[in-house]
XYZ file of C-alpha atoms in Angstrom:
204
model
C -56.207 -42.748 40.211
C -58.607 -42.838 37.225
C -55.704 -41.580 34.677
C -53.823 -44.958 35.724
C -56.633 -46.695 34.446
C -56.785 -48.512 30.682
C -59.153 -47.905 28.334
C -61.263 -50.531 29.399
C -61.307 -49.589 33.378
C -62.505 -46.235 32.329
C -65.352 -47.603 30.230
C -65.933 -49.619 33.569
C -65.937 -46.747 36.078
C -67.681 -44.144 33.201
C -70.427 -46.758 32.871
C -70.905 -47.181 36.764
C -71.334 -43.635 37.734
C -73.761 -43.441 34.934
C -75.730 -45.772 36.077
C -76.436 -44.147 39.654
C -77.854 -41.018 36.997
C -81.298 -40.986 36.225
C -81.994 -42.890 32.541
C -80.124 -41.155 29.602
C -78.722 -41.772 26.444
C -75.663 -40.281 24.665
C -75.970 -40.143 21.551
C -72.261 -39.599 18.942
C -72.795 -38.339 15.933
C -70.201 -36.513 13.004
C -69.965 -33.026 13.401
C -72.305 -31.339 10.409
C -75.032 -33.476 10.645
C -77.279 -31.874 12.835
C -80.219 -31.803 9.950
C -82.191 -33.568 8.016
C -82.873 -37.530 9.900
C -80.691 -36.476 13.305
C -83.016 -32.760 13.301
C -86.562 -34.658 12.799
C -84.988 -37.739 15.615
C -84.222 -35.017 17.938
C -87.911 -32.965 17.516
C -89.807 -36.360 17.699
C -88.254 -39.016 20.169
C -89.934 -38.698 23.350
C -88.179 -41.402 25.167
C -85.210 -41.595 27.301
C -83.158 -37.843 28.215
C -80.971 -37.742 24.710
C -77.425 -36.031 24.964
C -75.610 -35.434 21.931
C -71.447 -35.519 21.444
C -70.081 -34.330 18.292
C -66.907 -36.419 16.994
C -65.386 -37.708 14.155
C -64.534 -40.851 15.895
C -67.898 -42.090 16.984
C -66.731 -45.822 16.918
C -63.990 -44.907 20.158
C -66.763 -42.682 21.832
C -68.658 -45.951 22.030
C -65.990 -48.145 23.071
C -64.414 -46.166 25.982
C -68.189 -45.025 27.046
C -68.233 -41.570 26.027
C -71.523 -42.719 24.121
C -74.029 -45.430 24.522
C -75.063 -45.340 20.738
C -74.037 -44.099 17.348
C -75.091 -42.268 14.353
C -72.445 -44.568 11.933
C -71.922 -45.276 8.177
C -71.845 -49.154 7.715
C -69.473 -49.111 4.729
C -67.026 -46.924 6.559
C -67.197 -46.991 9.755
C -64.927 -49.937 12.289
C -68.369 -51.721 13.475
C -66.278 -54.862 15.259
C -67.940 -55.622 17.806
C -70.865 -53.164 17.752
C -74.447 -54.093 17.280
C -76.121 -52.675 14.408
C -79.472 -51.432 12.947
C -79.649 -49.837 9.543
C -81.782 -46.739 9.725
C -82.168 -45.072 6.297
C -79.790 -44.904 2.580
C -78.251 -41.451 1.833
C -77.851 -41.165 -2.296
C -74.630 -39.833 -2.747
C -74.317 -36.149 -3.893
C -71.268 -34.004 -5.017
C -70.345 -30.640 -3.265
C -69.344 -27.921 -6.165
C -68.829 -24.222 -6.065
C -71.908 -22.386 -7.802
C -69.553 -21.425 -10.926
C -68.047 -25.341 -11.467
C -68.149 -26.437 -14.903
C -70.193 -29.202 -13.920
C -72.847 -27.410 -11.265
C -75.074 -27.122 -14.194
C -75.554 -30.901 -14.787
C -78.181 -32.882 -13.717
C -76.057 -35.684 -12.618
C -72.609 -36.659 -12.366
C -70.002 -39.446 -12.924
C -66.636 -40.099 -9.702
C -64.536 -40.429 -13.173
C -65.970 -36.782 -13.968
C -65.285 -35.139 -10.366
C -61.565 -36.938 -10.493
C -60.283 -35.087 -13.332
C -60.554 -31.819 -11.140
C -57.562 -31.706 -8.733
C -59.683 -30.543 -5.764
C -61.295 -33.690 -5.332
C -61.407 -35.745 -2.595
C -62.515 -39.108 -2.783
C -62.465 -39.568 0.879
C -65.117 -36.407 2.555
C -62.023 -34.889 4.876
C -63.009 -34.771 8.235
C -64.096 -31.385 9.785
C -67.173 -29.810 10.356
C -69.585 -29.486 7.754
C -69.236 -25.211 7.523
C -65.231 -26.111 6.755
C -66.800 -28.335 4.034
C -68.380 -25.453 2.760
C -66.820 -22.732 2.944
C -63.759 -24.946 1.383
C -66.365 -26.000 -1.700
C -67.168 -21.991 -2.049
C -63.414 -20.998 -2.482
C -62.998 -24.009 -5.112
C -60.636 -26.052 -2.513
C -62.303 -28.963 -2.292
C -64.886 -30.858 -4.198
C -66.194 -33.982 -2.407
C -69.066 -36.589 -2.004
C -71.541 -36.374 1.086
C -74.603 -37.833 1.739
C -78.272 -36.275 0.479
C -79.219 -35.026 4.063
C -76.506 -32.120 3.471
C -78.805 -30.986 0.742
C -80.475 -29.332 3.177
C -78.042 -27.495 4.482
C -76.294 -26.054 1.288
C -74.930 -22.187 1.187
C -76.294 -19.972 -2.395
C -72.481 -20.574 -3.298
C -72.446 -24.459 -3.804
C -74.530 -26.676 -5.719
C -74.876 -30.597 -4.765
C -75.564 -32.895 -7.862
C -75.995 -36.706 -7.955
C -73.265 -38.952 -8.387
C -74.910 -41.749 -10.418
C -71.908 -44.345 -10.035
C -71.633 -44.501 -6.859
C -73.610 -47.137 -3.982
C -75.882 -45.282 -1.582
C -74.539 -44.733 2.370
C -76.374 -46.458 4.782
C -76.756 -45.124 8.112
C -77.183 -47.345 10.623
C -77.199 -47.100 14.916
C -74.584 -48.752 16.582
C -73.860 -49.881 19.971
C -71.773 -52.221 21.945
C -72.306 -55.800 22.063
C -71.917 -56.181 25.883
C -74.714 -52.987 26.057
C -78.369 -54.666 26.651
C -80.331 -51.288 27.728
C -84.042 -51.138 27.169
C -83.408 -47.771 26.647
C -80.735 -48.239 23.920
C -84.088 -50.710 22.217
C -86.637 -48.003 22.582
C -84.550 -45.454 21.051
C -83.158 -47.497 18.338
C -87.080 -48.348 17.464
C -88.288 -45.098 17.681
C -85.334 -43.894 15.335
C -86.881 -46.356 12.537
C -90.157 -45.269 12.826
C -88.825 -42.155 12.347
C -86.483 -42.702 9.451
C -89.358 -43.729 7.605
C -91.554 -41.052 8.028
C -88.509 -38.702 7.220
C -87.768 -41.082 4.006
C -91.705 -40.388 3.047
C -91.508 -36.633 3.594
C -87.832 -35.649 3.247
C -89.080 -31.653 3.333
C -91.108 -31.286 6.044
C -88.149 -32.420 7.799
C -85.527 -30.055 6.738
């Protein structure tokens, strides 16, 4: 039976009834970032049918073949064993309620945002809404990337964090993978990220 399997005979039998399906890719990305970069990909690839799962574990949706590639963050994410291309930098940008002392600033320092107990060095991981509507009640402050600019409520402001290193967002896939499908897409993503680097509004 399939549940007798291990991990790596259900990658195996997942990855050979895929490939009696017509040409797809799934694509795993973090729940809350379906704007910006991932919004513009989605409008303009033309390629190969693209699925989308939403998890917070993209790394093990690649390696048991729940995905064939991966919307990752390189200085965060377990990439052993995964192929890489970088895609784009996100500056990093502190979540705060409207009213927050600091809301008003142009820019801030981490050393600043750790003095207030709702602070979270690590961004916890739920859905970007949660994020939110945890910023709005003033139960969380947190760093994200500059593509959740975009998506900010009238109740919380997002301000630079000047001393901290930028994210980079790179696609990943397995080693083992060769798919020209997984090359196309990966090459049409850059393309893209630069054109969405160029004219961050158009895309939001």
């Amino acid at each position: 039976m399939l549940g007798d399997l291990p991990l790596a005979g259900h990658s195996a039998v997942r990855r050979t009834q895929q490939a009696a399906l017509p040409p797809r890719l799934v694509l795993a990305v973090r729940p809350g970032t379906g704007s910006g970069l991932l919004a513009r990909l989605l409008r303009s690839y033309d390629g190969t049918e693209l699925e989308l799962v939403f998890t917070h574990d993209r790394t093990k949706a690649l390696r048991d073949g729940t995905a064939d590639v991966a919307l990752l963050c390189t200085g965060s994410d377990d990439l052993t064993e995964l192929r890489t291309t970088e895609i784009m930098e996100e500056n990093p940008l502190a979540l705060l309620p409207r009213e927050h002392p600091l809301a008003g600033r142009a820019a801030v320092t981490a050393a600043e945002l750790r003095q207030d107990p709702a602070y979270q060095e690590q961004c916890p991981p739920m859905g970007l809404d949660e994020i939110l509507d945890r910023v709005t009640v003033g139960r969380l402050i947190t760093v994200v990337g500059s593509a959740v600019g975009e998506r900010l409520t009238r109740e919380v402001c997002a301000v630079p964090v000047t001393d901290l290193p930028a994210t980079t967002l790179a696609l990943g896939w397995l080693e083992h993978t060769a798919r020209p499908e997984i090359t196309a897409f990966v090459r049409a993503a850059q393309r893209i990220a630069v054109d969405h680097a160029r004219f961050p509004v158009e895309a939001a």
